[in-house]
Amino acid sequence: MRLIDGKTISEAIKKEIAAEVASMIDKGKRAPHMAAILVGNDGASETYVASKEKNCRSVGMTSSLYRYDAGISEKELLDAISFLNQDDDVDGFIVQLPLPKHMDVDKVIRAIDPEKDIDGFHPVNMGCLVLGEDTFVPATPYGIMELLERAGIETSGKKCVVLGRSNIVGTPMALLMSRNNPHANATVTICHSKTADLAAEARMADILVAAIGKPGFVTADMVKEGAVVVDVGIHRVEDKTRQNGFRLVGDVDFDQVAPKCSAITPVPGGVGPMTIAALLMNTMKAYRKHISAR
Ligand code: GUN
């Protein structure tokens, strides 16, 4: 069994991005600028956004965070989005999800200028993804595709089973894997809560992508001997033996499943750092386009 090291591969990507940023600055251009909107104080969102900011700065990009109280109105959030849409110094931005319940997420996402939508969640960008056109690809599936390619995992002609059909991960993951591309070309099945025999479907996978959102959901009986397993989950579970009182686990029961795999992504250090690297790649894409349009 081989560990697919997302941390090391993401560091290599960040080095490439840092070199490109430095060369643009040498040419007299400004640094790329990513902004994030964070509404409320959700613990996981705070962690994600802090990591995005730190990584952005580490490659020489400008990062700014717009924080709002959970009680702000939808109108106030839409006004903040409109402000960032028009701010010529901002190349791309994200609205961290989840949003408070009183907000219409679809309406909020539609308010983002598709040219600045580095999450790739806007219907225009999702539509381009379906059509196989050049677009902002949502960061988690983009990071996974990049991870598999750089780790030398063959996907062409393989059977890929994606567990989960979210707009953020499962659905775009399935689209990317089935594309006509030497680093995709897989035959894809999406499983979800109404799948009749999910374990049987999962056992067919040469490549199993677990994006279910339940800690330890994938057990050894659901994995074929020699499969490649990609674990998208990241959950805090109580662990009194740890100084901080918790440990991070994925959607896969790692200890049970890893011995059966030819390769597996660890949690942490697998998909997580690649998601951030992919967001930085999207920011570069927005920046290049924005700079050349001036
Ligand atoms: N919440 C969990 N994942 C994501 C993501 O990729 N983007 C945004 N904006 N929010 C998230």
PDB file of C-alpha atoms and ligand atoms in Angstrom:
ATOM      1  CA  MET A   1       0.000   0.000   0.000  1.00  0.00           C
ATOM      2  CA  ARG A   2       1.234   3.451  -0.949  1.00  0.00           C
ATOM      3  CA  LEU A   3       0.244   6.708   0.723  1.00  0.00           C
ATOM      4  CA  ILE A   4      -0.662   9.441  -1.762  1.00  0.00           C
ATOM      5  CA  ASP A   5       1.097  12.427  -0.249  1.00  0.00           C
ATOM      6  CA  GLY A   6      -1.095  15.476  -0.886  1.00  0.00           C
ATOM      7  CA  LYS A   7       1.022  17.621   1.377  1.00  0.00           C
ATOM      8  CA  THR A   8       4.230  17.156  -0.637  1.00  0.00           C
ATOM      9  CA  ILE A   9       2.448  17.444  -4.009  1.00  0.00           C
ATOM     10  CA  SER A  10       0.630  20.603  -2.891  1.00  0.00           C
ATOM     11  CA  GLU A  11       3.961  22.094  -1.796  1.00  0.00           C
ATOM     12  CA  ALA A  12       5.336  21.487  -5.313  1.00  0.00           C
ATOM     13  CA  ILE A  13       2.313  23.259  -6.845  1.00  0.00           C
ATOM     14  CA  LYS A  14       2.682  26.176  -4.445  1.00  0.00           C
ATOM     15  CA  LYS A  15       6.347  26.503  -5.425  1.00  0.00           C
ATOM     16  CA  GLU A  16       5.330  26.720  -9.099  1.00  0.00           C
ATOM     17  CA  ILE A  17       2.719  29.363  -8.268  1.00  0.00           C
ATOM     18  CA  ALA A  18       5.157  31.358  -6.112  1.00  0.00           C
ATOM     19  CA  ALA A  19       7.656  31.390  -9.005  1.00  0.00           C
ATOM     20  CA  GLU A  20       4.984  32.660 -11.408  1.00  0.00           C
ATOM     21  CA  VAL A  21       3.861  35.354  -8.956  1.00  0.00           C
ATOM     22  CA  ALA A  22       7.475  36.476  -8.447  1.00  0.00           C
ATOM     23  CA  SER A  23       8.040  36.670 -12.182  1.00  0.00           C
ATOM     24  CA  MET A  24       4.892  38.791 -12.690  1.00  0.00           C
ATOM     25  CA  ILE A  25       6.032  41.155  -9.934  1.00  0.00           C
ATOM     26  CA  ASP A  26       9.474  41.344 -11.584  1.00  0.00           C
ATOM     27  CA  LYS A  27       7.676  42.450 -14.745  1.00  0.00           C
ATOM     28  CA  GLY A  28       6.073  45.300 -12.811  1.00  0.00           C
ATOM     29  CA  LYS A  29       2.626  43.736 -12.358  1.00  0.00           C
ATOM     30  CA  ARG A  30       0.774  43.754  -9.061  1.00  0.00           C
ATOM     31  CA  ALA A  31       0.399  40.565  -7.013  1.00  0.00           C
ATOM     32  CA  PRO A  32      -2.678  38.370  -7.549  1.00  0.00           C
ATOM     33  CA  HIS A  33      -5.391  39.129  -5.012  1.00  0.00           C
ATOM     34  CA  MET A  34      -7.845  36.624  -3.563  1.00  0.00           C
ATOM     35  CA  ALA A  35     -10.608  37.708  -1.196  1.00  0.00           C
ATOM     36  CA  ALA A  36     -12.860  35.645   1.038  1.00  0.00           C
ATOM     37  CA  ILE A  37     -16.203  36.467   2.615  1.00  0.00           C
ATOM     38  CA  LEU A  38     -16.888  34.724   5.902  1.00  0.00           C
ATOM     39  CA  VAL A  39     -20.305  35.037   7.542  1.00  0.00           C
ATOM     40  CA  GLY A  40     -20.622  33.924  11.161  1.00  0.00           C
ATOM     41  CA  ASN A  41     -18.199  31.892  13.278  1.00  0.00           C
ATOM     42  CA  ASP A  42     -18.519  28.273  12.126  1.00  0.00           C
ATOM     43  CA  GLY A  43     -15.404  26.519  13.484  1.00  0.00           C
ATOM     44  CA  ALA A  44     -14.561  24.514  10.355  1.00  0.00           C
ATOM     45  CA  SER A  45     -15.101  27.563   8.122  1.00  0.00           C
ATOM     46  CA  GLU A  46     -12.794  29.646  10.315  1.00  0.00           C
ATOM     47  CA  THR A  47     -10.103  26.966   9.932  1.00  0.00           C
ATOM     48  CA  TYR A  48     -10.527  26.718   6.131  1.00  0.00           C
ATOM     49  CA  VAL A  49     -10.457  30.462   5.608  1.00  0.00           C
ATOM     50  CA  ALA A  50      -7.420  30.948   7.861  1.00  0.00           C
ATOM     51  CA  SER A  51      -5.579  28.257   5.898  1.00  0.00           C
ATOM     52  CA  LYS A  52      -6.556  29.821   2.556  1.00  0.00           C
ATOM     53  CA  GLU A  53      -5.246  33.187   3.758  1.00  0.00           C
ATOM     54  CA  LYS A  54      -1.980  31.748   5.046  1.00  0.00           C
ATOM     55  CA  ASN A  55      -1.329  29.786   1.856  1.00  0.00           C
ATOM     56  CA  CYS A  56      -2.236  32.718  -0.358  1.00  0.00           C
ATOM     57  CA  ARG A  57       0.335  34.879   1.393  1.00  0.00           C
ATOM     58  CA  SER A  58       2.945  32.115   1.338  1.00  0.00           C
ATOM     59  CA  VAL A  59       2.988  32.221  -2.478  1.00  0.00           C
ATOM     60  CA  GLY A  60       3.167  36.019  -2.604  1.00  0.00           C
ATOM     61  CA  MET A  61      -0.503  36.711  -3.289  1.00  0.00           C
ATOM     62  CA  THR A  62      -2.542  39.367  -1.569  1.00  0.00           C
ATOM     63  CA  SER A  63      -5.320  38.003   0.588  1.00  0.00           C
ATOM     64  CA  SER A  64      -8.186  39.842   2.198  1.00  0.00           C
ATOM     65  CA  LEU A  65     -10.946  38.643   4.448  1.00  0.00           C
ATOM     66  CA  TYR A  66     -14.369  40.254   4.753  1.00  0.00           C
ATOM     67  CA  ARG A  67     -15.990  39.109   7.972  1.00  0.00           C
ATOM     68  CA  TYR A  68     -19.650  39.524   8.779  1.00  0.00           C
ATOM     69  CA  ASP A  69     -21.794  38.679  11.748  1.00  0.00           C
ATOM     70  CA  ALA A  70     -24.120  35.663  11.304  1.00  0.00           C
ATOM     71  CA  GLY A  71     -27.046  38.065  11.679  1.00  0.00           C
ATOM     72  CA  ILE A  72     -26.335  40.232   8.602  1.00  0.00           C
ATOM     73  CA  SER A  73     -29.120  40.399   6.067  1.00  0.00           C
ATOM     74  CA  GLU A  74     -28.943  38.711   2.688  1.00  0.00           C
ATOM     75  CA  LYS A  75     -29.039  42.187   1.124  1.00  0.00           C
ATOM     76  CA  GLU A  76     -25.899  43.217   3.036  1.00  0.00           C
ATOM     77  CA  LEU A  77     -24.108  40.096   1.802  1.00  0.00           C
ATOM     78  CA  LEU A  78     -25.239  40.729  -1.779  1.00  0.00           C
ATOM     79  CA  ASP A  79     -23.920  44.300  -1.472  1.00  0.00           C
ATOM     80  CA  ALA A  80     -20.530  42.974  -0.285  1.00  0.00           C
ATOM     81  CA  ILE A  81     -20.422  40.631  -3.294  1.00  0.00           C
ATOM     82  CA  SER A  82     -21.303  43.471  -5.627  1.00  0.00           C
ATOM     83  CA  PHE A  83     -18.479  45.528  -4.111  1.00  0.00           C
ATOM     84  CA  LEU A  84     -15.930  42.743  -4.747  1.00  0.00           C
ATOM     85  CA  ASN A  85     -17.302  42.157  -8.256  1.00  0.00           C
ATOM     86  CA  GLN A  86     -16.493  45.765  -9.052  1.00  0.00           C
ATOM     87  CA  ASP A  87     -13.191  46.067  -7.201  1.00  0.00           C
ATOM     88  CA  ASP A  88     -10.565  46.030  -9.932  1.00  0.00           C
ATOM     89  CA  ASP A  89      -7.845  45.132  -7.417  1.00  0.00           C
ATOM     90  CA  VAL A  90      -9.516  41.794  -6.607  1.00  0.00           C
ATOM     91  CA  ASP A  91      -8.965  38.962  -9.101  1.00  0.00           C
ATOM     92  CA  GLY A  92     -11.170  36.374  -7.490  1.00  0.00           C
ATOM     93  CA  PHE A  93     -13.101  35.663  -4.315  1.00  0.00           C
ATOM     94  CA  ILE A  94     -15.045  33.028  -2.467  1.00  0.00           C
ATOM     95  CA  VAL A  95     -18.046  33.136  -0.182  1.00  0.00           C
ATOM     96  CA  GLN A  96     -17.311  30.533   2.454  1.00  0.00           C
ATOM     97  CA  LEU A  97     -20.093  27.966   2.861  1.00  0.00           C
ATOM     98  CA  PRO A  98     -22.212  27.045   4.733  1.00  0.00           C
ATOM     99  CA  LEU A  99     -24.118  30.315   5.075  1.00  0.00           C
ATOM    100  CA  PRO A 100     -26.607  31.059   7.876  1.00  0.00           C
ATOM    101  CA  LYS A 101     -30.004  29.451   7.290  1.00  0.00           C
ATOM    102  CA  HIS A 102     -31.830  32.708   6.505  1.00  0.00           C
ATOM    103  CA  MET A 103     -29.806  33.129   3.305  1.00  0.00           C
ATOM    104  CA  ASP A 104     -30.592  31.714  -0.123  1.00  0.00           C
ATOM    105  CA  VAL A 105     -27.269  30.105  -1.099  1.00  0.00           C
ATOM    106  CA  ASP A 106     -28.190  29.788  -4.786  1.00  0.00           C
ATOM    107  CA  LYS A 107     -29.047  33.469  -4.978  1.00  0.00           C
ATOM    108  CA  VAL A 108     -25.786  34.392  -3.238  1.00  0.00           C
ATOM    109  CA  ILE A 109     -23.684  32.246  -5.602  1.00  0.00           C
ATOM    110  CA  ARG A 110     -25.467  33.658  -8.659  1.00  0.00           C
ATOM    111  CA  ALA A 111     -24.532  37.174  -7.493  1.00  0.00           C
ATOM    112  CA  ILE A 112     -20.796  36.423  -7.894  1.00  0.00           C
ATOM    113  CA  ASP A 113     -19.247  37.601 -11.167  1.00  0.00           C
ATOM    114  CA  PRO A 114     -18.431  34.286 -12.967  1.00  0.00           C
ATOM    115  CA  GLU A 115     -15.032  35.772 -13.958  1.00  0.00           C
ATOM    116  CA  LYS A 116     -14.161  36.125 -10.254  1.00  0.00           C
ATOM    117  CA  ASP A 117     -15.804  32.888  -9.096  1.00  0.00           C
ATOM    118  CA  ILE A 118     -12.638  30.984  -8.126  1.00  0.00           C
ATOM    119  CA  ASP A 119     -14.789  28.344  -6.370  1.00  0.00           C
ATOM    120  CA  GLY A 120     -16.394  27.523  -9.734  1.00  0.00           C
ATOM    121  CA  PHE A 121     -19.836  27.321  -8.109  1.00  0.00           C
ATOM    122  CA  HIS A 122     -21.676  29.838 -10.336  1.00  0.00           C
ATOM    123  CA  PRO A 123     -24.116  28.165 -12.772  1.00  0.00           C
ATOM    124  CA  VAL A 124     -22.165  29.648 -15.724  1.00  0.00           C
ATOM    125  CA  ASN A 125     -18.960  27.966 -14.550  1.00  0.00           C
ATOM    126  CA  MET A 126     -20.771  24.738 -13.638  1.00  0.00           C
ATOM    127  CA  GLY A 127     -22.301  24.791 -17.130  1.00  0.00           C
ATOM    128  CA  CYS A 128     -18.860  25.215 -18.717  1.00  0.00           C
ATOM    129  CA  LEU A 129     -17.641  22.278 -16.643  1.00  0.00           C
ATOM    130  CA  VAL A 130     -20.468  20.082 -17.958  1.00  0.00           C
ATOM    131  CA  LEU A 131     -19.620  21.141 -21.524  1.00  0.00           C
ATOM    132  CA  GLY A 132     -15.904  20.484 -20.988  1.00  0.00           C
ATOM    133  CA  GLU A 133     -15.038  24.138 -21.619  1.00  0.00           C
ATOM    134  CA  ASP A 134     -12.186  25.957 -19.926  1.00  0.00           C
ATOM    135  CA  THR A 135     -13.533  27.222 -16.588  1.00  0.00           C
ATOM    136  CA  PHE A 136     -12.921  27.483 -12.851  1.00  0.00           C
ATOM    137  CA  VAL A 137     -13.154  23.907 -11.596  1.00  0.00           C
ATOM    138  CA  PRO A 138     -14.342  23.523  -7.963  1.00  0.00           C
ATOM    139  CA  ALA A 139     -11.229  23.251  -5.816  1.00  0.00           C
ATOM    140  CA  THR A 140     -11.704  19.861  -4.153  1.00  0.00           C
ATOM    141  CA  PRO A 141     -12.302  17.788  -7.316  1.00  0.00           C
ATOM    142  CA  TYR A 142      -9.721  19.881  -9.201  1.00  0.00           C
ATOM    143  CA  GLY A 143      -7.185  19.162  -6.454  1.00  0.00           C
ATOM    144  CA  ILE A 144      -8.007  15.436  -6.546  1.00  0.00           C
ATOM    145  CA  MET A 145      -7.541  15.228 -10.338  1.00  0.00           C
ATOM    146  CA  GLU A 146      -4.219  17.017 -10.030  1.00  0.00           C
ATOM    147  CA  LEU A 147      -3.200  14.762  -7.133  1.00  0.00           C
ATOM    148  CA  LEU A 148      -3.943  11.561  -9.064  1.00  0.00           C
ATOM    149  CA  GLU A 149      -2.105  12.830 -12.148  1.00  0.00           C
ATOM    150  CA  ARG A 150       0.972  13.959 -10.242  1.00  0.00           C
ATOM    151  CA  ALA A 151       1.018  10.763  -8.149  1.00  0.00           C
ATOM    152  CA  GLY A 152       1.023   8.740 -11.375  1.00  0.00           C
ATOM    153  CA  ILE A 153      -2.313   7.008 -10.741  1.00  0.00           C
ATOM    154  CA  GLU A 154      -3.768   5.616 -13.972  1.00  0.00           C
ATOM    155  CA  THR A 155      -7.432   6.589 -14.440  1.00  0.00           C
ATOM    156  CA  SER A 156      -8.009   5.876 -18.136  1.00  0.00           C
ATOM    157  CA  GLY A 157     -10.320   2.907 -18.633  1.00  0.00           C
ATOM    158  CA  LYS A 158     -10.677   2.408 -14.862  1.00  0.00           C
ATOM    159  CA  LYS A 159     -13.919   2.105 -12.990  1.00  0.00           C
ATOM    160  CA  CYS A 160     -14.372   5.057 -10.648  1.00  0.00           C
ATOM    161  CA  VAL A 161     -17.078   5.096  -8.000  1.00  0.00           C
ATOM    162  CA  VAL A 162     -17.862   8.451  -6.370  1.00  0.00           C
ATOM    163  CA  LEU A 163     -19.675   8.297  -3.040  1.00  0.00           C
ATOM    164  CA  GLY A 164     -21.689  11.511  -2.694  1.00  0.00           C
ATOM    165  CA  ARG A 165     -23.434  13.791  -5.197  1.00  0.00           C
ATOM    166  CA  SER A 166     -22.885  17.279  -3.761  1.00  0.00           C
ATOM    167  CA  ASN A 167     -22.470  20.259  -6.078  1.00  0.00           C
ATOM    168  CA  ILE A 168     -19.123  21.022  -4.428  1.00  0.00           C
ATOM    169  CA  VAL A 169     -17.474  17.601  -4.707  1.00  0.00           C
ATOM    170  CA  GLY A 170     -19.341  14.504  -5.928  1.00  0.00           C
ATOM    171  CA  THR A 171     -21.028  15.873  -9.051  1.00  0.00           C
ATOM    172  CA  PRO A 172     -18.029  17.806 -10.468  1.00  0.00           C
ATOM    173  CA  MET A 173     -15.722  14.904  -9.502  1.00  0.00           C
ATOM    174  CA  ALA A 174     -17.793  12.492 -11.589  1.00  0.00           C
ATOM    175  CA  LEU A 175     -17.793  14.905 -14.541  1.00  0.00           C
ATOM    176  CA  LEU A 176     -14.026  15.399 -14.428  1.00  0.00           C
ATOM    177  CA  MET A 177     -13.286  11.685 -14.130  1.00  0.00           C
ATOM    178  CA  SER A 178     -15.407  10.845 -17.165  1.00  0.00           C
ATOM    179  CA  ARG A 179     -13.889  13.537 -19.435  1.00  0.00           C
ATOM    180  CA  ASN A 180     -12.176  12.603 -22.688  1.00  0.00           C
ATOM    181  CA  ASN A 181      -8.669  13.238 -21.416  1.00  0.00           C
ATOM    182  CA  PRO A 182      -5.726  10.872 -20.812  1.00  0.00           C
ATOM    183  CA  HIS A 183      -5.741  11.841 -17.122  1.00  0.00           C
ATOM    184  CA  ALA A 184      -9.457  11.073 -16.800  1.00  0.00           C
ATOM    185  CA  ASN A 185     -11.296   8.684 -19.192  1.00  0.00           C
ATOM    186  CA  ALA A 186     -12.734   6.686 -16.299  1.00  0.00           C
ATOM    187  CA  THR A 187     -16.096   4.911 -16.276  1.00  0.00           C
ATOM    188  CA  VAL A 188     -17.975   6.576 -13.457  1.00  0.00           C
ATOM    189  CA  THR A 189     -20.756   5.644 -11.053  1.00  0.00           C
ATOM    190  CA  ILE A 190     -22.173   8.111  -8.532  1.00  0.00           C
ATOM    191  CA  CYS A 191     -23.601   6.627  -5.329  1.00  0.00           C
ATOM    192  CA  HIS A 192     -25.840   8.471  -2.886  1.00  0.00           C
ATOM    193  CA  SER A 193     -28.271   7.969  -0.022  1.00  0.00           C
ATOM    194  CA  LYS A 194     -30.813   6.166  -2.239  1.00  0.00           C
ATOM    195  CA  THR A 195     -28.330   3.800  -3.929  1.00  0.00           C
ATOM    196  CA  ALA A 196     -29.742   0.278  -3.549  1.00  0.00           C
ATOM    197  CA  ASP A 197     -26.537  -1.567  -2.592  1.00  0.00           C
ATOM    198  CA  LEU A 198     -23.835   1.004  -2.053  1.00  0.00           C
ATOM    199  CA  ALA A 199     -21.289  -1.478  -0.680  1.00  0.00           C
ATOM    200  CA  ALA A 200     -21.615  -3.659  -3.781  1.00  0.00           C
ATOM    201  CA  GLU A 201     -21.158  -0.629  -6.070  1.00  0.00           C
ATOM    202  CA  ALA A 202     -18.148   0.563  -4.074  1.00  0.00           C
ATOM    203  CA  ARG A 203     -16.547  -2.894  -4.300  1.00  0.00           C
ATOM    204  CA  MET A 204     -16.524  -2.576  -8.103  1.00  0.00           C
ATOM    205  CA  ALA A 205     -14.280   0.509  -7.949  1.00  0.00           C
ATOM    206  CA  ASP A 206     -10.705   0.608  -9.169  1.00  0.00           C
ATOM    207  CA  ILE A 207     -10.758   4.176  -7.851  1.00  0.00           C
ATOM    208  CA  LEU A 208     -13.078   4.942  -4.952  1.00  0.00           C
ATOM    209  CA  VAL A 209     -13.725   8.591  -4.037  1.00  0.00           C
ATOM    210  CA  ALA A 210     -15.394   8.978  -0.648  1.00  0.00           C
ATOM    211  CA  ALA A 211     -17.211  12.298  -0.293  1.00  0.00           C
ATOM    212  CA  ILE A 212     -20.120  11.261   1.906  1.00  0.00           C
ATOM    213  CA  GLY A 213     -19.439  13.480   4.897  1.00  0.00           C
ATOM    214  CA  LYS A 214     -19.622  10.706   7.510  1.00  0.00           C
ATOM    215  CA  PRO A 215     -16.570   9.767   9.600  1.00  0.00           C
ATOM    216  CA  GLY A 216     -15.310   6.227   8.957  1.00  0.00           C
ATOM    217  CA  PHE A 217     -18.194   5.423   6.579  1.00  0.00           C
ATOM    218  CA  VAL A 218     -16.104   3.339   4.153  1.00  0.00           C
ATOM    219  CA  THR A 219     -15.184   0.010   5.730  1.00  0.00           C
ATOM    220  CA  ALA A 220     -12.951  -2.795   4.421  1.00  0.00           C
ATOM    221  CA  ASP A 221     -15.888  -4.829   3.038  1.00  0.00           C
ATOM    222  CA  MET A 222     -16.685  -1.928   0.654  1.00  0.00           C
ATOM    223  CA  VAL A 223     -13.263  -1.878  -1.001  1.00  0.00           C
ATOM    224  CA  LYS A 224     -11.830  -4.124  -3.696  1.00  0.00           C
ATOM    225  CA  GLU A 225      -8.351  -5.564  -3.114  1.00  0.00           C
ATOM    226  CA  GLY A 226      -5.843  -3.258  -4.865  1.00  0.00           C
ATOM    227  CA  ALA A 227      -8.205  -0.271  -5.240  1.00  0.00           C
ATOM    228  CA  VAL A 228      -7.069   3.356  -5.080  1.00  0.00           C
ATOM    229  CA  VAL A 229      -9.004   5.180  -2.352  1.00  0.00           C
ATOM    230  CA  VAL A 230      -9.403   8.966  -2.205  1.00  0.00           C
ATOM    231  CA  ASP A 231     -10.751  10.243   1.104  1.00  0.00           C
ATOM    232  CA  VAL A 232     -12.411  13.667   0.894  1.00  0.00           C
ATOM    233  CA  GLY A 233     -13.799  13.706   4.435  1.00  0.00           C
ATOM    234  CA  ILE A 234     -12.314  15.663   7.300  1.00  0.00           C
ATOM    235  CA  HIS A 235     -13.908  15.324  10.717  1.00  0.00           C
ATOM    236  CA  ARG A 236     -12.852  16.035  14.272  1.00  0.00           C
ATOM    237  CA  VAL A 237     -13.470  13.088  16.576  1.00  0.00           C
ATOM    238  CA  GLU A 238     -12.885  13.130  20.305  1.00  0.00           C
ATOM    239  CA  ASP A 239      -9.588  11.537  21.325  1.00  0.00           C
ATOM    240  CA  LYS A 240      -8.619  11.841  24.982  1.00  0.00           C
ATOM    241  CA  THR A 241      -5.136  10.481  24.270  1.00  0.00           C
ATOM    242  CA  ARG A 242      -4.351  13.643  22.271  1.00  0.00           C
ATOM    243  CA  GLN A 243      -3.249  16.842  23.902  1.00  0.00           C
ATOM    244  CA  ASN A 244      -5.874  18.896  22.043  1.00  0.00           C
ATOM    245  CA  GLY A 245      -8.592  16.309  22.785  1.00  0.00           C
ATOM    246  CA  PHE A 246      -9.405  15.370  19.188  1.00  0.00           C
ATOM    247  CA  ARG A 247      -7.993  13.833  16.035  1.00  0.00           C
ATOM    248  CA  LEU A 248      -8.882  14.261  12.384  1.00  0.00           C
ATOM    249  CA  VAL A 249     -10.446  11.373  10.493  1.00  0.00           C
ATOM    250  CA  GLY A 250     -11.845  11.009   7.002  1.00  0.00           C
ATOM    251  CA  ASP A 251     -14.875   9.306   5.448  1.00  0.00           C
ATOM    252  CA  VAL A 252     -12.781   6.137   5.258  1.00  0.00           C
ATOM    253  CA  ASP A 253     -11.942   3.845   8.164  1.00  0.00           C
ATOM    254  CA  PHE A 254      -8.249   4.151   7.361  1.00  0.00           C
ATOM    255  CA  ASP A 255      -6.864   1.387   9.603  1.00  0.00           C
ATOM    256  CA  GLN A 256      -9.267  -1.204   8.156  1.00  0.00           C
ATOM    257  CA  VAL A 257      -9.182  -0.060   4.535  1.00  0.00           C
ATOM    258  CA  ALA A 258      -5.531   0.924   3.932  1.00  0.00           C
ATOM    259  CA  PRO A 259      -4.121  -2.644   3.949  1.00  0.00           C
ATOM    260  CA  LYS A 260      -6.468  -3.554   1.041  1.00  0.00           C
ATOM    261  CA  CYS A 261      -5.507  -0.589  -1.148  1.00  0.00           C
ATOM    262  CA  SER A 262      -2.794  -0.180  -3.734  1.00  0.00           C
ATOM    263  CA  ALA A 263      -2.809   3.527  -2.787  1.00  0.00           C
ATOM    264  CA  ILE A 264      -4.796   5.748  -0.412  1.00  0.00           C
ATOM    265  CA  THR A 265      -4.901   9.419   0.569  1.00  0.00           C
ATOM    266  CA  PRO A 266      -4.354  10.034   4.301  1.00  0.00           C
ATOM    267  CA  VAL A 267      -6.382  12.433   6.476  1.00  0.00           C
ATOM    268  CA  PRO A 268      -4.895  14.882   7.161  1.00  0.00           C
ATOM    269  CA  GLY A 269      -2.298  15.395   4.416  1.00  0.00           C
ATOM    270  CA  GLY A 270      -4.186  14.035   1.406  1.00  0.00           C
ATOM    271  CA  VAL A 271      -7.031  15.888  -0.292  1.00  0.00           C
ATOM    272  CA  GLY A 272      -7.106  18.863   2.142  1.00  0.00           C
ATOM    273  CA  PRO A 273      -3.844  20.568   1.100  1.00  0.00           C
ATOM    274  CA  MET A 274      -4.641  19.852  -2.562  1.00  0.00           C
ATOM    275  CA  THR A 275      -7.947  21.730  -2.241  1.00  0.00           C
ATOM    276  CA  ILE A 276      -6.066  24.818  -1.130  1.00  0.00           C
ATOM    277  CA  ALA A 277      -3.480  24.389  -3.927  1.00  0.00           C
ATOM    278  CA  ALA A 278      -6.326  24.125  -6.457  1.00  0.00           C
ATOM    279  CA  LEU A 279      -7.900  27.326  -5.145  1.00  0.00           C
ATOM    280  CA  LEU A 280      -4.547  29.059  -5.617  1.00  0.00           C
ATOM    281  CA  MET A 281      -4.383  27.686  -9.193  1.00  0.00           C
ATOM    282  CA  ASN A 282      -7.856  29.112  -9.829  1.00  0.00           C
ATOM    283  CA  THR A 283      -6.764  32.455  -8.392  1.00  0.00           C
ATOM    284  CA  MET A 284      -3.795  32.474 -10.810  1.00  0.00           C
ATOM    285  CA  LYS A 285      -6.151  31.713 -13.678  1.00  0.00           C
ATOM    286  CA  ALA A 286      -8.443  34.610 -12.716  1.00  0.00           C
ATOM    287  CA  TYR A 287      -5.425  36.885 -12.293  1.00  0.00           C
ATOM    288  CA  ARG A 288      -3.866  36.034 -15.694  1.00  0.00           C
ATOM    289  CA  LYS A 289      -7.160  36.721 -17.426  1.00  0.00           C
ATOM    290  CA  HIS A 290      -7.814  39.885 -15.446  1.00  0.00           C
ATOM    291  CA  ILE A 291      -4.301  41.287 -16.012  1.00  0.00           C
ATOM    292  CA  SER A 292      -4.357  40.561 -19.742  1.00  0.00           C
ATOM    293  CA  ALA A 293      -7.810  42.164 -20.143  1.00  0.00           C
ATOM    294  CA  ARG A 294      -6.569  45.528 -18.876  1.00  0.00           C
TER     295      ARG A 294
HETATM  296  N1  GUN B   1     -17.150  25.032   2.401  1.00  0.00           N
HETATM  297  C1  GUN B   1     -16.621  23.783   2.320  1.00  0.00           C
HETATM  298  N2  GUN B   1     -15.881  23.657   1.203  1.00  0.00           N
HETATM  299  C2  GUN B   1     -15.940  24.842   0.557  1.00  0.00           C
HETATM  300  C3  GUN B   1     -15.375  25.332  -0.648  1.00  0.00           C
HETATM  301  O1  GUN B   1     -14.667  24.640  -1.396  1.00  0.00           O
HETATM  302  N3  GUN B   1     -15.671  26.623  -0.951  1.00  0.00           N
HETATM  303  C4  GUN B   1     -16.458  27.397  -0.176  1.00  0.00           C
HETATM  304  N4  GUN B   1     -16.709  28.647  -0.564  1.00  0.00           N
HETATM  305  N5  GUN B   1     -16.999  26.972   0.954  1.00  0.00           N
HETATM  306  C5  GUN B   1     -16.742  25.701   1.318  1.00  0.00           C
END
